[in-house]
PDB file of C-alpha atoms in Angstrom:
ATOM      1  CA  MET A   1     -15.232  33.628  24.085  1.00 34.00           C
ATOM      2  CA  LYS A   2     -11.826  33.896  25.589  1.00 46.00           C
ATOM      3  CA  VAL A   3     -10.847  36.771  27.898  1.00 44.00           C
ATOM      4  CA  ALA A   4      -6.954  37.659  27.401  1.00 49.00           C
ATOM      5  CA  SER A   5      -5.119  38.953  30.328  1.00 49.00           C
ATOM      6  CA  SER A   6      -3.877  42.331  29.889  1.00 40.00           C
ATOM      7  CA  ILE A   7      -0.164  41.626  30.131  1.00 44.00           C
ATOM      8  CA  ILE A   8       0.556  43.840  27.182  1.00 39.00           C
ATOM      9  CA  LEU A   9       1.318  47.087  28.797  1.00 36.00           C
ATOM     10  CA  CYS A  10       0.326  50.755  27.669  1.00 35.00           C
ATOM     11  CA  PHE A  11       3.254  52.496  26.965  1.00 38.00           C
ATOM     12  CA  ILE A  12       4.386  55.609  24.673  1.00 37.00           C
ATOM     13  CA  ASN A  13       4.436  55.030  21.397  1.00 40.00           C
ATOM     14  CA  PHE A  14       8.041  55.867  20.613  1.00 40.00           C
ATOM     15  CA  SER A  15       7.218  55.368  16.495  1.00 44.00           C
ATOM     16  CA  LEU A  16       7.092  59.142  15.798  1.00 40.00           C
ATOM     17  CA  LEU A  17      10.496  59.857  17.776  1.00 47.00           C
ATOM     18  CA  ALA A  18      13.859  59.759  16.464  1.00 57.00           C
ATOM     19  CA  GLN A  19      15.427  55.999  16.645  1.00 74.00           C
ATOM     20  CA  ASN A  20      18.800  54.634  17.473  1.00 79.00           C
ATOM     21  CA  MET A  21      18.959  51.303  15.833  1.00 87.00           C
ATOM     22  CA  VAL A  22      22.100  49.156  17.299  1.00 92.00           C
ATOM     23  CA  GLU A  23      23.268  45.585  16.515  1.00 95.00           C
ATOM     24  CA  GLY A  24      25.995  43.645  18.661  1.00 97.00           C
ATOM     25  CA  ILE A  25      26.948  40.099  19.756  1.00 98.00           C
ATOM     26  CA  ILE A  26      27.653  39.549  23.749  1.00 98.00           C
ATOM     27  CA  LYS A  27      30.847  37.251  24.582  1.00 98.00           C
ATOM     28  CA  ASP A  28      32.471  35.854  27.205  1.00 98.00           C
ATOM     29  CA  SER A  29      35.414  37.737  28.091  1.00 97.00           C
ATOM     30  CA  ASP A  30      37.492  34.918  29.078  1.00 97.00           C
ATOM     31  CA  THR A  31      36.475  32.021  26.374  1.00 97.00           C
ATOM     32  CA  LYS A  32      35.558  34.658  23.664  1.00 97.00           C
ATOM     33  CA  ASN A  33      32.609  32.400  23.293  1.00 98.00           C
ATOM     34  CA  PRO A  34      29.104  33.835  22.171  1.00 98.00           C
ATOM     35  CA  ILE A  35      26.577  34.020  25.114  1.00 98.00           C
ATOM     36  CA  PRO A  36      23.141  32.896  24.344  1.00 98.00           C
ATOM     37  CA  TYR A  37      20.043  34.318  25.774  1.00 98.00           C
ATOM     38  CA  VAL A  38      21.344  37.565  27.392  1.00 98.00           C
ATOM     39  CA  ASN A  39      19.113  40.130  28.745  1.00 98.00           C
ATOM     40  CA  ILE A  40      19.534  43.603  27.462  1.00 98.00           C
ATOM     41  CA  GLY A  41      17.333  46.676  28.176  1.00 97.00           C
ATOM     42  CA  ILE A  42      17.051  50.043  29.378  1.00 96.00           C
ATOM     43  CA  VAL A  43      16.554  50.033  32.864  1.00 97.00           C
ATOM     44  CA  LYS A  44      12.614  50.506  34.234  1.00 94.00           C
ATOM     45  CA  LYS A  45      11.825  51.153  30.694  1.00 93.00           C
ATOM     46  CA  SER A  46       9.688  48.845  28.311  1.00 91.00           C
ATOM     47  CA  ILE A  47      12.744  48.743  25.823  1.00 94.00           C
ATOM     48  CA  GLY A  48      14.775  45.496  25.790  1.00 96.00           C
ATOM     49  CA  THR A  49      15.416  42.495  24.133  1.00 97.00           C
ATOM     50  CA  VAL A  50      17.262  38.983  24.366  1.00 98.00           C
ATOM     51  CA  SER A  51      20.445  38.158  22.415  1.00 98.00           C
ATOM     52  CA  ASP A  52      20.109  35.097  20.143  1.00 97.00           C
ATOM     53  CA  SER A  53      21.290  31.149  20.385  1.00 96.00           C
ATOM     54  CA  GLU A  54      24.415  33.067  18.797  1.00 97.00           C
ATOM     55  CA  GLY A  55      24.702  35.980  21.397  1.00 98.00           C
ATOM     56  CA  LYS A  56      23.590  38.513  18.873  1.00 98.00           C
ATOM     57  CA  PHE A  57      20.931  41.221  19.180  1.00 97.00           C
ATOM     58  CA  GLU A  58      19.311  44.232  17.717  1.00 95.00           C
ATOM     59  CA  LEU A  59      17.605  46.861  19.895  1.00 94.00           C
ATOM     60  CA  LYS A  60      15.811  49.930  18.564  1.00 90.00           C
ATOM     61  CA  PHE A  61      15.261  53.104  21.296  1.00 84.00           C
ATOM     62  CA  PRO A  62      14.492  56.869  20.999  1.00 87.00           C
ATOM     63  CA  SER A  63      17.334  59.300  21.115  1.00 83.00           C
ATOM     64  CA  THR A  64      15.445  60.961  23.880  1.00 90.00           C
ATOM     65  CA  LEU A  65      16.826  58.106  26.296  1.00 92.00           C
ATOM     66  CA  GLU A  66      20.642  58.712  25.690  1.00 90.00           C
ATOM     67  CA  ASN A  67      20.628  59.454  29.395  1.00 93.00           C
ATOM     68  CA  ASP A  68      19.096  56.742  30.813  1.00 95.00           C
ATOM     69  CA  THR A  69      20.674  53.461  31.680  1.00 97.00           C
ATOM     70  CA  ILE A  70      21.097  50.220  29.552  1.00 97.00           C
ATOM     71  CA  LYS A  71      21.839  46.962  31.787  1.00 98.00           C
ATOM     72  CA  ILE A  72      23.099  43.651  30.266  1.00 98.00           C
ATOM     73  CA  SER A  73      22.709  40.710  32.696  1.00 98.00           C
ATOM     74  CA  SER A  74      23.001  36.656  32.276  1.00 97.00           C
ATOM     75  CA  ILE A  75      23.127  33.891  34.503  1.00 96.00           C
ATOM     76  CA  GLY A  76      26.503  33.101  35.565  1.00 95.00           C
ATOM     77  CA  TYR A  77      28.332  36.628  34.490  1.00 97.00           C
ATOM     78  CA  GLN A  78      28.558  39.808  36.513  1.00 97.00           C
ATOM     79  CA  SER A  79      25.940  42.357  34.998  1.00 97.00           C
ATOM     80  CA  LYS A  80      26.811  45.471  33.324  1.00 97.00           C
ATOM     81  CA  SER A  81      25.473  48.893  33.437  1.00 97.00           C
ATOM     82  CA  ILE A  82      26.321  51.932  31.317  1.00 96.00           C
ATOM     83  CA  LEU A  83      24.626  54.804  29.834  1.00 96.00           C
ATOM     84  CA  VAL A  84      22.655  54.381  26.786  1.00 95.00           C
ATOM     85  CA  LYS A  85      24.631  57.200  24.686  1.00 94.00           C
ATOM     86  CA  ASP A  86      27.928  55.286  25.890  1.00 95.00           C
ATOM     87  CA  PHE A  87      26.392  52.204  24.807  1.00 95.00           C
ATOM     88  CA  LEU A  88      25.829  53.614  21.395  1.00 92.00           C
ATOM     89  CA  SER A  89      29.503  54.979  21.120  1.00 92.00           C
ATOM     90  CA  ARG A  90      30.891  51.763  22.110  1.00 92.00           C
ATOM     91  CA  LEU A  91      29.054  49.924  19.561  1.00 94.00           C
ATOM     92  CA  GLN A  92      30.313  52.106  16.982  1.00 90.00           C
ATOM     93  CA  THR A  93      33.475  50.932  17.156  1.00 92.00           C
ATOM     94  CA  ASN A  94      33.225  47.398  18.377  1.00 95.00           C
ATOM     95  CA  SER A  95      30.187  45.515  17.732  1.00 96.00           C
ATOM     96  CA  ILE A  96      31.622  43.013  20.787  1.00 97.00           C
ATOM     97  CA  ILE A  97      30.427  43.282  24.328  1.00 97.00           C
ATOM     98  CA  GLU A  98      31.943  41.256  26.852  1.00 97.00           C
ATOM     99  CA  LEU A  99      30.793  39.947  30.248  1.00 98.00           C
ATOM    100  CA  LEU A 100      32.988  38.441  32.768  1.00 97.00           C
ATOM    101  CA  PRO A 101      31.874  35.321  34.334  1.00 96.00           C
ATOM    102  CA  GLU A 102      30.709  35.369  38.182  1.00 91.00           C
ATOM    103  CA  VAL A 103      31.957  33.239  40.803  1.00 80.00           C
ATOM    104  CA  ILE A 104      28.874  31.744  42.414  1.00 71.00           C
ATOM    105  CA  GLU A 105      29.111  30.483  45.985  1.00 67.00           C
ATOM    106  CA  LEU A 106      26.341  27.847  46.607  1.00 60.00           C
ATOM    107  CA  ASN A 107      24.446  27.538  49.789  1.00 60.00           C
ATOM    108  CA  GLU A 108      25.167  24.599  51.821  1.00 61.00           C
ATOM    109  CA  VAL A 109      22.386  22.178  51.864  1.00 56.00           C
ATOM    110  CA  LEU A 110      21.842  19.682  54.755  1.00 57.00           C
ATOM    111  CA  VAL A 111      20.632  16.240  53.965  1.00 60.00           C
ATOM    112  CA  SER A 112      18.377  14.460  56.025  1.00 62.00           C
ATOM    113  CA  ASN A 113      16.923  10.800  56.100  1.00 69.00           C
ATOM    114  CA  LYS A 114      13.480  12.222  56.914  1.00 73.00           C
ATOM    115  CA  LYS A 115      10.714  11.128  54.214  1.00 83.00           C
ATOM    116  CA  LEU A 116       9.722  13.888  52.079  1.00 87.00           C
ATOM    117  CA  LYS A 117       6.224  15.197  51.472  1.00 93.00           C
ATOM    118  CA  GLU A 118       5.283  15.514  47.834  1.00 96.00           C
ATOM    119  CA  LYS A 119       2.797  18.078  47.461  1.00 96.00           C
ATOM    120  CA  ILE A 120       1.573  20.490  44.711  1.00 96.00           C
ATOM    121  CA  LEU A 121       2.198  24.418  44.852  1.00 97.00           C
ATOM    122  CA  GLY A 122       0.567  27.309  42.865  1.00 96.00           C
ATOM    123  CA  THR A 123      -2.825  27.457  40.842  1.00 94.00           C
ATOM    124  CA  LYS A 124      -4.249  24.813  39.034  1.00 94.00           C
ATOM    125  CA  THR A 125      -6.993  25.803  36.031  1.00 95.00           C
ATOM    126  CA  LYS A 126      -7.812  24.242  32.497  1.00 95.00           C
ATOM    127  CA  SER A 127     -10.116  27.477  32.174  1.00 92.00           C
ATOM    128  CA  ARG A 128     -10.442  28.346  28.066  1.00 89.00           C
ATOM    129  CA  MET A 129     -12.095  31.759  29.060  1.00 89.00           C
ATOM    130  CA  PHE A 130      -9.312  33.199  30.925  1.00 90.00           C
ATOM    131  CA  GLY A 131      -5.712  33.337  30.135  1.00 89.00           C
ATOM    132  CA  ASN A 132      -2.119  34.521  30.217  1.00 92.00           C
ATOM    133  CA  GLY A 133       0.255  34.616  27.114  1.00 93.00           C
ATOM    134  CA  PHE A 134       2.291  36.229  24.255  1.00 95.00           C
ATOM    135  CA  SER A 135       1.082  37.299  21.249  1.00 91.00           C
ATOM    136  CA  ASN A 136       3.516  39.291  19.147  1.00 86.00           C
ATOM    137  CA  ALA A 137       5.308  40.256  22.304  1.00 91.00           C
ATOM    138  CA  PRO A 138       8.900  41.299  22.681  1.00 93.00           C
ATOM    139  CA  LEU A 139      11.601  39.171  23.585  1.00 96.00           C
ATOM    140  CA  GLY A 140      12.317  39.482  27.374  1.00 97.00           C
ATOM    141  CA  CYS A 141       8.531  39.497  27.997  1.00 96.00           C
ATOM    142  CA  GLU A 142       7.940  37.426  31.305  1.00 97.00           C
ATOM    143  CA  PHE A 143       5.388  36.789  33.800  1.00 97.00           C
ATOM    144  CA  GLY A 144       4.527  34.379  36.935  1.00 96.00           C
ATOM    145  CA  LEU A 145       3.118  33.953  40.097  1.00 94.00           C
ATOM    146  CA  LYS A 146       4.577  34.028  43.756  1.00 95.00           C
ATOM    147  CA  ILE A 147       4.776  30.665  45.565  1.00 96.00           C
ATOM    148  CA  LYS A 148       4.511  29.934  49.224  1.00 95.00           C
ATOM    149  CA  ILE A 149       6.419  27.099  50.356  1.00 96.00           C
ATOM    150  CA  LYS A 150       5.104  24.802  53.079  1.00 93.00           C
ATOM    151  CA  GLY A 151       8.359  23.796  54.509  1.00 92.00           C
ATOM    152  CA  SER A 152      12.421  24.226  53.996  1.00 91.00           C
ATOM    153  CA  PRO A 153      14.002  23.289  52.112  1.00 93.00           C
ATOM    154  CA  THR A 154      11.759  22.583  48.869  1.00 96.00           C
ATOM    155  CA  TYR A 155      12.860  20.395  46.268  1.00 96.00           C
ATOM    156  CA  ILE A 156      11.281  21.837  42.694  1.00 98.00           C
ATOM    157  CA  LYS A 157      10.481  18.626  40.678  1.00 98.00           C
ATOM    158  CA  LYS A 158       8.253  19.814  38.015  1.00 98.00           C
ATOM    159  CA  PHE A 159       6.880  22.855  36.491  1.00 98.00           C
ATOM    160  CA  HIS A 160       3.090  22.379  35.282  1.00 98.00           C
ATOM    161  CA  ALA A 161       0.917  24.441  32.688  1.00 98.00           C
ATOM    162  CA  HIS A 162      -2.230  24.109  30.863  1.00 97.00           C
ATOM    163  CA  ILE A 163      -2.262  25.832  27.167  1.00 97.00           C
ATOM    164  CA  SER A 164      -5.552  26.703  26.494  1.00 96.00           C
ATOM    165  CA  SER A 165      -4.805  28.126  22.721  1.00 95.00           C
ATOM    166  CA  ASN A 166      -1.498  27.693  20.517  1.00 96.00           C
ATOM    167  CA  THR A 167      -1.143  29.221  16.945  1.00 94.00           C
ATOM    168  CA  SER A 168       2.559  28.714  17.115  1.00 91.00           C
ATOM    169  CA  ARG A 169       4.866  26.196  15.640  1.00 90.00           C
ATOM    170  CA  LYS A 170       7.472  26.125  17.912  1.00 92.00           C
ATOM    171  CA  THR A 171       8.194  28.793  20.821  1.00 94.00           C
ATOM    172  CA  LYS A 172      11.204  28.821  23.017  1.00 96.00           C
ATOM    173  CA  PHE A 173      11.085  30.246  26.809  1.00 98.00           C
ATOM    174  CA  ARG A 174      13.182  30.312  29.724  1.00 98.00           C
ATOM    175  CA  LEU A 175      12.234  29.298  33.162  1.00 98.00           C
ATOM    176  CA  ASN A 176      13.127  32.023  35.632  1.00 98.00           C
ATOM    177  CA  PHE A 177      13.247  31.264  39.509  1.00 98.00           C
ATOM    178  CA  TYR A 178      13.669  34.756  41.304  1.00 98.00           C
ATOM    179  CA  ASN A 179      13.782  35.773  45.216  1.00 97.00           C
ATOM    180  CA  ILE A 180      11.318  38.461  46.434  1.00 97.00           C
ATOM    181  CA  LYS A 181      11.734  42.314  47.282  1.00 96.00           C
ATOM    182  CA  ASP A 182       8.746  44.443  48.180  1.00 95.00           C
ATOM    183  CA  GLY A 183       6.251  41.736  46.674  1.00 94.00           C
ATOM    184  CA  LEU A 184       8.026  41.547  43.439  1.00 96.00           C
ATOM    185  CA  PRO A 185      10.395  39.511  41.867  1.00 97.00           C
ATOM    186  CA  ASN A 186      13.936  40.513  42.559  1.00 97.00           C
ATOM    187  CA  GLU A 187      17.236  38.444  42.014  1.00 96.00           C
ATOM    188  CA  LYS A 188      17.195  35.159  40.243  1.00 96.00           C
ATOM    189  CA  ILE A 189      18.092  32.441  42.357  1.00 95.00           C
ATOM    190  CA  VAL A 190      18.827  29.394  39.895  1.00 94.00           C
ATOM    191  CA  TYR A 191      22.244  29.679  38.265  1.00 89.00           C
ATOM    192  CA  GLU A 192      21.512  27.512  35.395  1.00 94.00           C
ATOM    193  CA  ASN A 193      19.826  28.357  32.190  1.00 97.00           C
ATOM    194  CA  ILE A 194      16.516  26.588  32.103  1.00 98.00           C
ATOM    195  CA  ILE A 195      15.549  26.838  28.179  1.00 98.00           C
ATOM    196  CA  PHE A 196      12.812  24.804  26.963  1.00 97.00           C
ATOM    197  CA  SER A 197      10.431  24.633  23.651  1.00 96.00           C
ATOM    198  CA  ILE A 198       6.731  24.406  23.291  1.00 96.00           C
ATOM    199  CA  GLY A 199       5.282  23.142  20.084  1.00 94.00           C
ATOM    200  CA  PRO A 200       2.044  23.267  18.187  1.00 93.00           C
ATOM    201  CA  GLN A 201       0.399  21.412  21.424  1.00 94.00           C
ATOM    202  CA  GLU A 202      -2.709  22.693  23.748  1.00 95.00           C
ATOM    203  CA  GLY A 203      -3.523  21.234  26.942  1.00 97.00           C
ATOM    204  CA  LYS A 204      -1.688  19.781  29.685  1.00 97.00           C
ATOM    205  CA  PHE A 205       2.207  20.780  29.713  1.00 98.00           C
ATOM    206  CA  THR A 206       4.800  19.537  31.935  1.00 98.00           C
ATOM    207  CA  LEU A 207       8.675  20.325  32.275  1.00 98.00           C
ATOM    208  CA  ASP A 208      10.736  18.174  34.477  1.00 98.00           C
ATOM    209  CA  LEU A 209      13.122  20.108  36.633  1.00 98.00           C
ATOM    210  CA  GLU A 210      14.913  17.204  38.649  1.00 97.00           C
ATOM    211  CA  GLN A 211      18.221  17.795  36.516  1.00 96.00           C
ATOM    212  CA  TYR A 212      18.407  21.240  37.942  1.00 96.00           C
ATOM    213  CA  ASN A 213      18.477  20.738  41.307  1.00 94.00           C
ATOM    214  CA  ILE A 214      16.401  23.625  42.391  1.00 96.00           C
ATOM    215  CA  ILE A 215      16.331  24.128  46.214  1.00 95.00           C
ATOM    216  CA  VAL A 216      14.290  27.033  47.984  1.00 96.00           C
ATOM    217  CA  GLU A 217      14.245  27.848  51.415  1.00 94.00           C
ATOM    218  CA  GLU A 218      11.542  30.735  51.379  1.00 96.00           C
ATOM    219  CA  ASP A 219       8.527  31.731  48.973  1.00 97.00           C
ATOM    220  CA  PHE A 220       9.282  32.534  45.470  1.00 97.00           C
ATOM    221  CA  TYR A 221       8.573  33.747  42.279  1.00 97.00           C
ATOM    222  CA  CYS A 222       8.592  31.438  38.938  1.00 97.00           C
ATOM    223  CA  THR A 223       8.389  33.286  35.861  1.00 98.00           C
ATOM    224  CA  ILE A 224       7.796  31.980  32.172  1.00 98.00           C
ATOM    225  CA  GLU A 225      10.032  34.537  29.401  1.00 98.00           C
ATOM    226  CA  LEU A 226       9.889  34.738  25.765  1.00 97.00           C
ATOM    227  CA  VAL A 227      13.488  34.346  24.366  1.00 97.00           C
ATOM    228  CA  GLU A 228      13.188  33.669  20.666  1.00 93.00           C
ATOM    229  CA  ASN A 229      10.897  35.553  18.391  1.00 82.00           C
ATOM    230  CA  GLN A 230       7.377  34.353  17.457  1.00 85.00           C
ATOM    231  CA  GLN A 231       6.529  34.548  13.815  1.00 85.00           C
ATOM    232  CA  SER A 232       3.844  37.013  12.723  1.00 85.00           C
ATOM    233  CA  GLY A 233       0.263  35.927  13.826  1.00 86.00           C
ATOM    234  CA  GLU A 234       1.409  33.253  16.321  1.00 91.00           C
ATOM    235  CA  GLU A 235       0.381  33.476  19.651  1.00 94.00           C
ATOM    236  CA  ILE A 236       0.436  31.056  23.004  1.00 96.00           C
ATOM    237  CA  PHE A 237      -1.836  31.320  25.905  1.00 96.00           C
ATOM    238  CA  PHE A 238      -1.870  29.643  29.061  1.00 97.00           C
ATOM    239  CA  SER A 239      -5.111  28.997  31.242  1.00 96.00           C
ATOM    240  CA  ALA A 240      -5.756  31.654  33.814  1.00 94.00           C
ATOM    241  CA  LYS A 241      -7.771  31.879  36.802  1.00 91.00           C
ATOM    242  CA  PHE A 242     -10.391  35.062  37.337  1.00 89.00           C
ATOM    243  CA  LEU A 243      -9.424  36.645  40.498  1.00 80.00           C
ATOM    244  CA  GLY A 244      -6.676  33.909  41.423  1.00 77.00           C
ATOM    245  CA  LYS A 245      -3.146  34.398  42.473  1.00 84.00           C
ATOM    246  CA  THR A 246      -1.677  37.951  41.126  1.00 87.00           C
ATOM    247  CA  THR A 247       0.438  37.481  38.041  1.00 93.00           C
ATOM    248  CA  ALA A 248       3.761  39.649  38.394  1.00 96.00           C
ATOM    249  CA  TYR A 249       4.851  40.250  34.720  1.00 96.00           C
ATOM    250  CA  ARG A 250       7.247  42.697  33.053  1.00 96.00           C
ATOM    251  CA  TRP A 251       7.025  44.066  28.978  1.00 94.00           C
ATOM    252  CA  THR A 252      10.576  43.018  28.238  1.00 96.00           C
ATOM    253  CA  SER A 253      14.497  42.573  29.698  1.00 97.00           C
ATOM    254  CA  GLN A 254      15.218  45.144  32.531  1.00 97.00           C
ATOM    255  CA  ALA A 255      11.765  46.630  32.521  1.00 96.00           C
ATOM    256  CA  GLU A 256      10.022  47.405  35.734  1.00 96.00           C
ATOM    257  CA  TRP A 257       8.067  44.594  37.533  1.00 97.00           C
ATOM    258  CA  GLN A 258       4.388  44.888  37.729  1.00 94.00           C
ATOM    259  CA  LYS A 259       1.042  43.149  39.158  1.00 93.00           C
ATOM    260  CA  ASN A 260      -1.927  41.882  37.721  1.00 87.00           C
ATOM    261  CA  GLY A 261      -4.680  41.248  40.399  1.00 80.00           C
ATOM    262  CA  LYS A 262      -7.398  40.238  38.044  1.00 83.00           C
ATOM    263  CA  ILE A 263      -6.315  37.261  36.142  1.00 85.00           C
ATOM    264  CA  GLY A 264      -4.016  34.851  37.764  1.00 89.00           C
ATOM    265  CA  VAL A 265      -2.084  32.271  35.587  1.00 94.00           C
ATOM    266  CA  GLY A 266      -2.595  28.706  36.072  1.00 95.00           C
ATOM    267  CA  PHE A 267       1.126  27.813  36.918  1.00 97.00           C
ATOM    268  CA  ASN A 268       1.681  25.081  39.283  1.00 97.00           C
ATOM    269  CA  TYR A 269       4.796  22.789  40.495  1.00 98.00           C
ATOM    270  CA  THR A 270       5.566  19.487  41.868  1.00 98.00           C
ATOM    271  CA  VAL A 271       7.702  19.795  45.013  1.00 98.00           C
ATOM    272  CA  GLU A 272       9.090  17.956  48.064  1.00 96.00           C
ATOM    273  CA  TYR A 273       9.654  19.150  51.418  1.00 94.00           C
TER     274      TYR A 273
END
């Protein structure tokens, strides 16, 4: 018997309320090219989505939230926050929303000739009884672990997980790295989208991260985020550990982060420091 972690939140059933359904496309304000995998959602509400590979999105939400704020954000661009009612009004006249590119100043990293130590950080497990995963989850759903580093700077070389069950043909994800505020993920600290797919496989999964040159100088969160729709009936679960490290999760883009202290997902990382 498998016990799945309750990453799916208990939230208000909006199906009986009046709904607004909007469609649009996110583009770069300079190049006019579409921006893939943009996070779009109502701040601190479990209503959001992710644009597709061509920048297109659909979002449905109740009319009772028209005075809330919707946030649009993407790595490498300035975030945009506007009232939901203004967002609706804008899309009625123009379905294109443009984001301004953001100039990012990278921190200086000192290079040393000291011999680096290699270590595995995080949680290792191959459990088939406990798992965290995605089953009919909305786009933007994500979860992950807080990782405590052993030395600074730390170089993130590989991401590892164990897939305990998988009925999907091909599911696309984004790996996100965040700094920490009040014990929860805060701002992204990697300035490139790490998009990858998982096919119909089970067992050990490894993602090579060396091409992204990820260097951290303090503890961080790393999460896996669903960025393309699963087909009906598809699900994928990663092995987890009962009473392991606390898992942070949120239901969709821009939703409020929460914690699950009962079942910790088995994510771990090969690092050097």
